[in-house]
PDB file of C-alpha atoms in Angstrom:
ATOM      1  CA  UNK A   1      19.630 -49.357  -8.740  1.00  0.00           C
ATOM      2  CA  UNK A   2      21.962 -46.836  -7.128  1.00  0.00           C
ATOM      3  CA  UNK A   3      21.611 -44.496 -10.117  1.00  0.00           C
ATOM      4  CA  UNK A   4      17.835 -44.617  -9.813  1.00  0.00           C
ATOM      5  CA  UNK A   5      18.006 -43.802  -6.130  1.00  0.00           C
ATOM      6  CA  UNK A   6      20.335 -40.860  -6.713  1.00  0.00           C
ATOM      7  CA  UNK A   7      18.264 -39.280  -9.490  1.00  0.00           C
ATOM      8  CA  UNK A   8      16.455 -36.107  -8.412  1.00  0.00           C
ATOM      9  CA  UNK A   9      12.860 -35.590  -9.430  1.00  0.00           C
ATOM     10  CA  UNK A  10      11.589 -32.055 -10.085  1.00  0.00           C
ATOM     11  CA  UNK A  11       8.715 -30.873  -7.922  1.00  0.00           C
ATOM     12  CA  UNK A  12       5.684 -30.905 -10.189  1.00  0.00           C
ATOM     13  CA  UNK A  13       3.921 -28.125  -8.339  1.00  0.00           C
ATOM     14  CA  UNK A  14       6.809 -25.740  -8.786  1.00  0.00           C
ATOM     15  CA  UNK A  15       5.755 -24.507 -12.197  1.00  0.00           C
ATOM     16  CA  UNK A  16       3.435 -21.906 -10.675  1.00  0.00           C
ATOM     17  CA  UNK A  17       5.880 -20.643  -8.058  1.00  0.00           C
ATOM     18  CA  UNK A  18       6.744 -16.961  -8.667  1.00  0.00           C
ATOM     19  CA  UNK A  19      10.360 -16.197  -9.415  1.00  0.00           C
ATOM     20  CA  UNK A  20      12.074 -12.890  -8.755  1.00  0.00           C
ATOM     21  CA  UNK A  21      13.482 -11.127 -11.839  1.00  0.00           C
ATOM     22  CA  UNK A  22      14.301  -7.710 -10.415  1.00  0.00           C
ATOM     23  CA  UNK A  23      16.213  -6.606 -13.499  1.00  0.00           C
ATOM     24  CA  UNK A  24      12.969  -6.765 -15.510  1.00  0.00           C
ATOM     25  CA  UNK A  25      11.296  -4.092 -13.375  1.00  0.00           C
ATOM     26  CA  UNK A  26      14.422  -1.923 -13.556  1.00  0.00           C
ATOM     27  CA  UNK A  27      14.487  -2.246 -17.345  1.00  0.00           C
ATOM     28  CA  UNK A  28      10.821  -1.228 -17.580  1.00  0.00           C
ATOM     29  CA  UNK A  29      11.524   2.018 -15.699  1.00  0.00           C
ATOM     30  CA  UNK A  30      14.684   2.682 -17.702  1.00  0.00           C
ATOM     31  CA  UNK A  31      12.905   2.180 -21.032  1.00  0.00           C
ATOM     32  CA  UNK A  32       9.977   4.422 -20.064  1.00  0.00           C
ATOM     33  CA  UNK A  33      12.265   7.198 -18.837  1.00  0.00           C
ATOM     34  CA  UNK A  34      14.435   6.922 -21.958  1.00  0.00           C
ATOM     35  CA  UNK A  35      11.383   7.157 -24.204  1.00  0.00           C
ATOM     36  CA  UNK A  36      10.156  10.221 -22.310  1.00  0.00           C
ATOM     37  CA  UNK A  37      13.576  11.868 -22.578  1.00  0.00           C
ATOM     38  CA  UNK A  38      13.791  11.136 -26.292  1.00  0.00           C
ATOM     39  CA  UNK A  39      10.237  12.297 -26.922  1.00  0.00           C
ATOM     40  CA  UNK A  40      10.662  15.626 -25.125  1.00  0.00           C
ATOM     41  CA  UNK A  41      14.066  16.366 -26.652  1.00  0.00           C
ATOM     42  CA  UNK A  42      12.903  15.550 -30.185  1.00  0.00           C
ATOM     43  CA  UNK A  43       9.761  17.652 -29.840  1.00  0.00           C
ATOM     44  CA  UNK A  44       7.471  14.649 -30.320  1.00  0.00           C
ATOM     45  CA  UNK A  45       6.154  15.352 -26.805  1.00  0.00           C
ATOM     46  CA  UNK A  46       5.366  18.979 -26.006  1.00  0.00           C
ATOM     47  CA  UNK A  47       7.298  20.571 -23.146  1.00  0.00           C
ATOM     48  CA  UNK A  48       3.983  22.055 -21.973  1.00  0.00           C
ATOM     49  CA  UNK A  49       2.638  18.581 -21.177  1.00  0.00           C
ATOM     50  CA  UNK A  50       5.700  16.637 -20.035  1.00  0.00           C
ATOM     51  CA  UNK A  51       9.062  17.968 -18.804  1.00  0.00           C
ATOM     52  CA  UNK A  52      12.356  16.321 -19.641  1.00  0.00           C
ATOM     53  CA  UNK A  53      13.225  13.595 -17.118  1.00  0.00           C
ATOM     54  CA  UNK A  54      16.730  15.095 -16.942  1.00  0.00           C
ATOM     55  CA  UNK A  55      15.233  18.447 -15.884  1.00  0.00           C
ATOM     56  CA  UNK A  56      13.106  16.677 -13.270  1.00  0.00           C
ATOM     57  CA  UNK A  57      16.248  15.003 -11.912  1.00  0.00           C
ATOM     58  CA  UNK A  58      18.016  18.370 -11.749  1.00  0.00           C
ATOM     59  CA  UNK A  59      15.073  19.879  -9.855  1.00  0.00           C
ATOM     60  CA  UNK A  60      15.102  16.907  -7.458  1.00  0.00           C
ATOM     61  CA  UNK A  61      18.812  17.466  -6.792  1.00  0.00           C
ATOM     62  CA  UNK A  62      18.159  21.147  -6.100  1.00  0.00           C
ATOM     63  CA  UNK A  63      15.358  20.233  -3.724  1.00  0.00           C
ATOM     64  CA  UNK A  64      17.689  17.847  -1.910  1.00  0.00           C
ATOM     65  CA  UNK A  65      20.555  20.352  -1.768  1.00  0.00           C
ATOM     66  CA  UNK A  66      18.315  23.076  -0.348  1.00  0.00           C
ATOM     67  CA  UNK A  67      17.147  20.818   2.481  1.00  0.00           C
ATOM     68  CA  UNK A  68      13.499  21.261   1.512  1.00  0.00           C
ATOM     69  CA  UNK A  69      13.217  17.614   0.455  1.00  0.00           C
ATOM     70  CA  UNK A  70      13.271  16.343   4.019  1.00  0.00           C
ATOM     71  CA  UNK A  71      11.323  19.395   5.151  1.00  0.00           C
ATOM     72  CA  UNK A  72       8.429  18.171   3.015  1.00  0.00           C
ATOM     73  CA  UNK A  73       9.092  14.435   3.205  1.00  0.00           C
ATOM     74  CA  UNK A  74       9.323  13.925   6.969  1.00  0.00           C
ATOM     75  CA  UNK A  75       5.905  15.450   7.821  1.00  0.00           C
ATOM     76  CA  UNK A  76       4.336  13.358   5.054  1.00  0.00           C
ATOM     77  CA  UNK A  77       5.975  10.163   6.306  1.00  0.00           C
ATOM     78  CA  UNK A  78       4.837  10.909   9.850  1.00  0.00           C
ATOM     79  CA  UNK A  79       1.239  11.450   8.748  1.00  0.00           C
ATOM     80  CA  UNK A  80       1.284   8.414   6.483  1.00  0.00           C
ATOM     81  CA  UNK A  81       2.801   6.000   9.003  1.00  0.00           C
ATOM     82  CA  UNK A  82       0.643   7.067  11.944  1.00  0.00           C
ATOM     83  CA  UNK A  83      -2.611   7.268   9.990  1.00  0.00           C
ATOM     84  CA  UNK A  84      -2.059   4.033   8.056  1.00  0.00           C
ATOM     85  CA  UNK A  85      -0.969   2.163  11.177  1.00  0.00           C
ATOM     86  CA  UNK A  86      -4.097   3.179  13.076  1.00  0.00           C
ATOM     87  CA  UNK A  87      -6.408   2.368  10.167  1.00  0.00           C
ATOM     88  CA  UNK A  88      -4.739  -0.926   9.240  1.00  0.00           C
ATOM     89  CA  UNK A  89      -4.414  -2.250  12.801  1.00  0.00           C
ATOM     90  CA  UNK A  90      -8.024  -1.445  13.686  1.00  0.00           C
ATOM     91  CA  UNK A  91      -9.177  -2.718  10.288  1.00  0.00           C
ATOM     92  CA  UNK A  92      -7.413  -6.071  10.687  1.00  0.00           C
ATOM     93  CA  UNK A  93      -8.770  -6.472  14.209  1.00  0.00           C
ATOM     94  CA  UNK A  94     -12.348  -5.693  13.198  1.00  0.00           C
ATOM     95  CA  UNK A  95     -12.063  -7.849  10.070  1.00  0.00           C
ATOM     96  CA  UNK A  96     -10.874 -10.855  12.086  1.00  0.00           C
ATOM     97  CA  UNK A  97     -13.725 -10.380  14.576  1.00  0.00           C
ATOM     98  CA  UNK A  98     -16.246 -10.199  11.719  1.00  0.00           C
ATOM     99  CA  UNK A  99     -14.819 -13.379  10.226  1.00  0.00           C
ATOM    100  CA  UNK A 100     -14.907 -15.297  13.511  1.00  0.00           C
ATOM    101  CA  UNK A 101     -18.116 -14.188  15.246  1.00  0.00           C
ATOM    102  CA  UNK A 102     -21.512 -14.317  13.576  1.00  0.00           C
ATOM    103  CA  UNK A 103     -23.140 -11.655  15.808  1.00  0.00           C
ATOM    104  CA  UNK A 104     -20.363  -9.175  15.051  1.00  0.00           C
ATOM    105  CA  UNK A 105     -20.660 -10.050  11.354  1.00  0.00           C
ATOM    106  CA  UNK A 106     -24.412  -9.434  11.378  1.00  0.00           C
ATOM    107  CA  UNK A 107     -23.964  -6.075  13.067  1.00  0.00           C
ATOM    108  CA  UNK A 108     -20.909  -4.654  11.298  1.00  0.00           C
ATOM    109  CA  UNK A 109     -20.965  -5.977   7.720  1.00  0.00           C
ATOM    110  CA  UNK A 110     -23.964  -3.784   6.741  1.00  0.00           C
ATOM    111  CA  UNK A 111     -22.246  -0.797   8.382  1.00  0.00           C
ATOM    112  CA  UNK A 112     -18.988  -1.443   6.537  1.00  0.00           C
ATOM    113  CA  UNK A 113     -20.913  -1.928   3.274  1.00  0.00           C
ATOM    114  CA  UNK A 114     -22.599   1.438   3.849  1.00  0.00           C
ATOM    115  CA  UNK A 115     -19.420   3.447   4.481  1.00  0.00           C
ATOM    116  CA  UNK A 116     -17.072   1.626   2.090  1.00  0.00           C
ATOM    117  CA  UNK A 117     -18.331   3.276  -1.158  1.00  0.00           C
ATOM    118  CA  UNK A 118     -18.182   6.800   0.302  1.00  0.00           C
ATOM    119  CA  UNK A 119     -15.315   8.779  -1.307  1.00  0.00           C
ATOM    120  CA  UNK A 120     -13.068   9.450   1.648  1.00  0.00           C
ATOM    121  CA  UNK A 121     -11.722  12.669   0.136  1.00  0.00           C
ATOM    122  CA  UNK A 122     -15.275  14.066   0.266  1.00  0.00           C
ATOM    123  CA  UNK A 123     -15.184  13.626   4.054  1.00  0.00           C
ATOM    124  CA  UNK A 124     -12.126  15.838   4.508  1.00  0.00           C
ATOM    125  CA  UNK A 125     -14.163  19.012   5.277  1.00  0.00           C
ATOM    126  CA  UNK A 126     -16.098  17.035   7.877  1.00  0.00           C
ATOM    127  CA  UNK A 127     -12.898  15.798   9.511  1.00  0.00           C
ATOM    128  CA  UNK A 128     -11.587  19.370   9.546  1.00  0.00           C
ATOM    129  CA  UNK A 129     -14.721  20.425  11.434  1.00  0.00           C
ATOM    130  CA  UNK A 130     -14.382  17.531  13.880  1.00  0.00           C
ATOM    131  CA  UNK A 131     -10.604  17.479  14.433  1.00  0.00           C
ATOM    132  CA  UNK A 132      -9.459  20.914  13.299  1.00  0.00           C
ATOM    133  CA  UNK A 133      -7.268  21.926  10.397  1.00  0.00           C
ATOM    134  CA  UNK A 134      -4.112  20.620  12.065  1.00  0.00           C
ATOM    135  CA  UNK A 135      -2.649  17.130  12.151  1.00  0.00           C
ATOM    136  CA  UNK A 136      -5.711  15.473  13.695  1.00  0.00           C
ATOM    137  CA  UNK A 137      -7.867  15.754  10.581  1.00  0.00           C
ATOM    138  CA  UNK A 138      -5.052  14.390   8.393  1.00  0.00           C
ATOM    139  CA  UNK A 139      -4.491  11.382  10.646  1.00  0.00           C
ATOM    140  CA  UNK A 140      -8.241  10.743  10.801  1.00  0.00           C
ATOM    141  CA  UNK A 141      -8.706  10.881   7.021  1.00  0.00           C
ATOM    142  CA  UNK A 142      -5.813   8.525   6.310  1.00  0.00           C
ATOM    143  CA  UNK A 143      -6.848   6.143   9.092  1.00  0.00           C
ATOM    144  CA  UNK A 144     -10.476   6.032   7.975  1.00  0.00           C
ATOM    145  CA  UNK A 145      -9.518   5.569   4.332  1.00  0.00           C
ATOM    146  CA  UNK A 146      -7.185   2.717   5.257  1.00  0.00           C
ATOM    147  CA  UNK A 147      -9.654   1.123   7.676  1.00  0.00           C
ATOM    148  CA  UNK A 148     -12.506   0.237   5.329  1.00  0.00           C
ATOM    149  CA  UNK A 149     -10.611  -1.668   2.585  1.00  0.00           C
ATOM    150  CA  UNK A 150      -8.565  -3.453   5.254  1.00  0.00           C
ATOM    151  CA  UNK A 151     -11.725  -4.657   6.998  1.00  0.00           C
ATOM    152  CA  UNK A 152     -13.215  -5.974   3.759  1.00  0.00           C
ATOM    153  CA  UNK A 153      -9.987  -7.728   2.736  1.00  0.00           C
ATOM    154  CA  UNK A 154      -9.468  -9.235   6.197  1.00  0.00           C
ATOM    155  CA  UNK A 155     -12.874 -10.808   6.772  1.00  0.00           C
ATOM    156  CA  UNK A 156     -12.903 -11.975   3.163  1.00  0.00           C
ATOM    157  CA  UNK A 157      -9.537 -13.666   3.749  1.00  0.00           C
ATOM    158  CA  UNK A 158     -10.837 -15.299   6.942  1.00  0.00           C
ATOM    159  CA  UNK A 159     -13.894 -16.575   5.062  1.00  0.00           C
ATOM    160  CA  UNK A 160     -11.665 -18.103   2.383  1.00  0.00           C
ATOM    161  CA  UNK A 161      -9.633 -20.242   4.787  1.00  0.00           C
ATOM    162  CA  UNK A 162     -10.030 -23.910   3.849  1.00  0.00           C
ATOM    163  CA  UNK A 163     -12.770 -25.313   6.081  1.00  0.00           C
ATOM    164  CA  UNK A 164     -11.290 -28.796   5.664  1.00  0.00           C
ATOM    165  CA  UNK A 165      -8.248 -27.680   7.649  1.00  0.00           C
ATOM    166  CA  UNK A 166     -10.477 -26.303  10.387  1.00  0.00           C
ATOM    167  CA  UNK A 167     -12.436 -29.566  10.609  1.00  0.00           C
ATOM    168  CA  UNK A 168      -9.168 -31.472  10.692  1.00  0.00           C
ATOM    169  CA  UNK A 169      -8.007 -29.359  13.611  1.00  0.00           C
ATOM    170  CA  UNK A 170     -11.267 -30.001  15.415  1.00  0.00           C
ATOM    171  CA  UNK A 171     -10.954 -33.755  14.814  1.00  0.00           C
ATOM    172  CA  UNK A 172      -7.508 -33.657  16.443  1.00  0.00           C
ATOM    173  CA  UNK A 173      -9.009 -31.981  19.496  1.00  0.00           C
ATOM    174  CA  UNK A 174      -7.437 -28.535  19.061  1.00  0.00           C
ATOM    175  CA  UNK A 175      -8.958 -25.761  21.113  1.00  0.00           C
ATOM    176  CA  UNK A 176     -10.802 -22.861  19.489  1.00  0.00           C
ATOM    177  CA  UNK A 177      -7.920 -20.484  20.104  1.00  0.00           C
ATOM    178  CA  UNK A 178      -5.374 -22.974  18.735  1.00  0.00           C
ATOM    179  CA  UNK A 179      -7.403 -23.339  15.543  1.00  0.00           C
ATOM    180  CA  UNK A 180      -7.554 -19.562  15.145  1.00  0.00           C
ATOM    181  CA  UNK A 181      -3.854 -19.096  15.862  1.00  0.00           C
ATOM    182  CA  UNK A 182      -2.472 -22.056  13.893  1.00  0.00           C
ATOM    183  CA  UNK A 183      -4.964 -22.430  11.032  1.00  0.00           C
ATOM    184  CA  UNK A 184      -7.239 -19.424  10.503  1.00  0.00           C
ATOM    185  CA  UNK A 185      -4.770 -16.554  10.870  1.00  0.00           C
ATOM    186  CA  UNK A 186      -1.945 -18.159   8.819  1.00  0.00           C
ATOM    187  CA  UNK A 187      -4.465 -19.180   6.151  1.00  0.00           C
ATOM    188  CA  UNK A 188      -5.916 -15.672   5.999  1.00  0.00           C
ATOM    189  CA  UNK A 189      -2.559 -13.887   5.992  1.00  0.00           C
ATOM    190  CA  UNK A 190      -2.056 -13.889   2.173  1.00  0.00           C
ATOM    191  CA  UNK A 191      -5.422 -12.159   1.673  1.00  0.00           C
ATOM    192  CA  UNK A 192      -4.756  -9.721   4.508  1.00  0.00           C
ATOM    193  CA  UNK A 193      -1.392  -8.673   3.066  1.00  0.00           C
ATOM    194  CA  UNK A 194      -2.906  -8.314  -0.405  1.00  0.00           C
ATOM    195  CA  UNK A 195      -5.543  -6.028   1.096  1.00  0.00           C
ATOM    196  CA  UNK A 196      -2.818  -4.008   2.813  1.00  0.00           C
ATOM    197  CA  UNK A 197      -1.202  -3.274  -0.548  1.00  0.00           C
ATOM    198  CA  UNK A 198      -4.430  -1.647  -1.693  1.00  0.00           C
ATOM    199  CA  UNK A 199      -5.015   0.103   1.629  1.00  0.00           C
ATOM    200  CA  UNK A 200      -1.552   1.658   1.685  1.00  0.00           C
ATOM    201  CA  UNK A 201      -1.958   2.914  -1.877  1.00  0.00           C
ATOM    202  CA  UNK A 202      -5.231   4.551  -0.827  1.00  0.00           C
ATOM    203  CA  UNK A 203      -3.428   6.019   2.202  1.00  0.00           C
ATOM    204  CA  UNK A 204      -0.901   7.756  -0.076  1.00  0.00           C
ATOM    205  CA  UNK A 205      -3.721   9.222  -2.180  1.00  0.00           C
ATOM    206  CA  UNK A 206      -5.499  10.522   0.913  1.00  0.00           C
ATOM    207  CA  UNK A 207      -2.222  11.885   2.296  1.00  0.00           C
ATOM    208  CA  UNK A 208      -1.861  14.135  -0.744  1.00  0.00           C
ATOM    209  CA  UNK A 209      -5.484  15.273  -0.493  1.00  0.00           C
ATOM    210  CA  UNK A 210      -5.135  16.053   3.219  1.00  0.00           C
ATOM    211  CA  UNK A 211      -1.916  18.012   2.744  1.00  0.00           C
ATOM    212  CA  UNK A 212      -3.447  20.126   0.015  1.00  0.00           C
ATOM    213  CA  UNK A 213      -5.730  21.625   2.639  1.00  0.00           C
ATOM    214  CA  UNK A 214      -4.078  23.686   5.332  1.00  0.00           C
ATOM    215  CA  UNK A 215      -0.595  22.125   5.300  1.00  0.00           C
ATOM    216  CA  UNK A 216       2.502  24.271   4.959  1.00  0.00           C
ATOM    217  CA  UNK A 217       4.870  21.340   4.531  1.00  0.00           C
ATOM    218  CA  UNK A 218       4.316  17.942   2.945  1.00  0.00           C
ATOM    219  CA  UNK A 219       4.449  16.346  -0.484  1.00  0.00           C
ATOM    220  CA  UNK A 220       0.826  17.279  -1.142  1.00  0.00           C
ATOM    221  CA  UNK A 221       1.465  20.920  -0.259  1.00  0.00           C
ATOM    222  CA  UNK A 222       4.566  20.873  -2.472  1.00  0.00           C
ATOM    223  CA  UNK A 223       2.585  19.482  -5.423  1.00  0.00           C
ATOM    224  CA  UNK A 224      -0.211  22.001  -4.888  1.00  0.00           C
ATOM    225  CA  UNK A 225       2.242  24.906  -4.895  1.00  0.00           C
ATOM    226  CA  UNK A 226       3.999  23.597  -8.008  1.00  0.00           C
ATOM    227  CA  UNK A 227       0.697  23.105  -9.807  1.00  0.00           C
ATOM    228  CA  UNK A 228      -0.504  26.609  -8.973  1.00  0.00           C
ATOM    229  CA  UNK A 229       2.714  27.999 -10.472  1.00  0.00           C
ATOM    230  CA  UNK A 230       2.527  25.598 -13.447  1.00  0.00           C
ATOM    231  CA  UNK A 231       6.027  24.429 -12.586  1.00  0.00           C
ATOM    232  CA  UNK A 232       6.002  21.014 -14.267  1.00  0.00           C
ATOM    233  CA  UNK A 233       9.493  20.046 -13.107  1.00  0.00           C
ATOM    234  CA  UNK A 234       8.599  20.524  -9.430  1.00  0.00           C
ATOM    235  CA  UNK A 235       5.214  18.927  -9.997  1.00  0.00           C
ATOM    236  CA  UNK A 236       6.794  15.783 -11.424  1.00  0.00           C
ATOM    237  CA  UNK A 237       9.341  15.726  -8.605  1.00  0.00           C
ATOM    238  CA  UNK A 238       6.419  15.471  -6.179  1.00  0.00           C
ATOM    239  CA  UNK A 239       4.830  12.741  -8.298  1.00  0.00           C
ATOM    240  CA  UNK A 240       8.170  10.898  -8.389  1.00  0.00           C
ATOM    241  CA  UNK A 241       8.456  11.025  -4.593  1.00  0.00           C
ATOM    242  CA  UNK A 242       4.939   9.622  -4.216  1.00  0.00           C
ATOM    243  CA  UNK A 243       5.726   6.846  -6.686  1.00  0.00           C
ATOM    244  CA  UNK A 244       8.886   6.059  -4.751  1.00  0.00           C
ATOM    245  CA  UNK A 245       6.873   5.835  -1.530  1.00  0.00           C
ATOM    246  CA  UNK A 246       4.530   3.388  -3.221  1.00  0.00           C
ATOM    247  CA  UNK A 247       7.417   1.225  -4.419  1.00  0.00           C
ATOM    248  CA  UNK A 248       9.013   1.217  -0.954  1.00  0.00           C
ATOM    249  CA  UNK A 249       5.741   0.228   0.718  1.00  0.00           C
ATOM    250  CA  UNK A 250       5.184  -2.538  -1.805  1.00  0.00           C
ATOM    251  CA  UNK A 251       8.715  -3.801  -1.124  1.00  0.00           C
ATOM    252  CA  UNK A 252       7.997  -3.777   2.622  1.00  0.00           C
ATOM    253  CA  UNK A 253       4.843  -5.842   2.105  1.00  0.00           C
ATOM    254  CA  UNK A 254       6.823  -8.264  -0.068  1.00  0.00           C
ATOM    255  CA  UNK A 255       9.416  -8.595   2.698  1.00  0.00           C
ATOM    256  CA  UNK A 256       6.686  -9.339   5.242  1.00  0.00           C
ATOM    257  CA  UNK A 257       5.207 -11.922   2.871  1.00  0.00           C
ATOM    258  CA  UNK A 258       8.551 -13.695   2.584  1.00  0.00           C
ATOM    259  CA  UNK A 259       8.896 -13.755   6.364  1.00  0.00           C
ATOM    260  CA  UNK A 260       5.359 -14.853   7.222  1.00  0.00           C
ATOM    261  CA  UNK A 261       4.326 -16.911   4.203  1.00  0.00           C
ATOM    262  CA  UNK A 262       7.350 -19.135   3.738  1.00  0.00           C
ATOM    263  CA  UNK A 263       5.090 -22.123   4.441  1.00  0.00           C
ATOM    264  CA  UNK A 264       3.487 -21.694   1.007  1.00  0.00           C
ATOM    265  CA  UNK A 265       6.679 -22.798  -0.793  1.00  0.00           C
TER     266      UNK A 265
END
C-alpha cells in the first residue's frame, strides 16, 4: 500500500507542452552558415550573388571598430522602439475596447478592415507630407504599421476567451471589471502576444523603408548605400543586423510569455 501511495503518476496533458531545445536553433544557424561558406569557397555559389560569411563577419568587425555600427544602430533602435511602442500600446487599447463594447466594435471594425490591407510603405510619401522628412514621419509610419495588426490580433484574442469562464465569473457574482481583469485579459494575453510578434516584424520592415528615405544614419540608410554601391558584404551586414533585431525581439516576447502566461503550465 505504501509503494502505491509513493508512486508518481505522469501528467497526461504534458505531452503537448513545448520544451526548450536551444541547441537545435543554434545548430540550424551553424549548418546554414557552414553550407554558405562551403558553397561560396567551392564556387558552387557565385560570389556575385552571395558573399562569403567569413567576409561578412570581417566587414561587421570593421563596422564595429570604426564606431559606425552604433552610429547606425542607435537611431534605428530609437525609431523602432518609439514607433512600435506607440502603435502597439494604442492598438492593444483599441482592440480591447472593440472586444468589450459592441458600439465601439460596430464603429471601428469596418474602419480597421478598410485600412488594414493598405500597404503601409505606400503611405510613406503621405506621412512625409504630413509630418515632414524628419523623425516624425518615421515614427508615424512604424506606429501606424504596428497599430493595425495589433488591433486585429487583440480583439480576436478577446473574442476567443472561453465564454464558459465568463459565465462562471458572473455566477460567482464578480463585477464587470473583475471579470475583465481576472478572466478576459489573462485569457486574451496569448493571442495578444502572438499578434505582437507579427506586429514587431512588420515594424522592422517599415523601419528599413522609412530610413531609406531621407535618413543619413540608420540600418535602412546603411543598406541603401551598400546596395547602390553593390557592396554585398556591407549589404549582408545590414541584413544580419536586422535579423538579429528580429531574434532579440522574439526572445523578449518569449520572456514576457514566460512571466505572464505561467498559468498555462
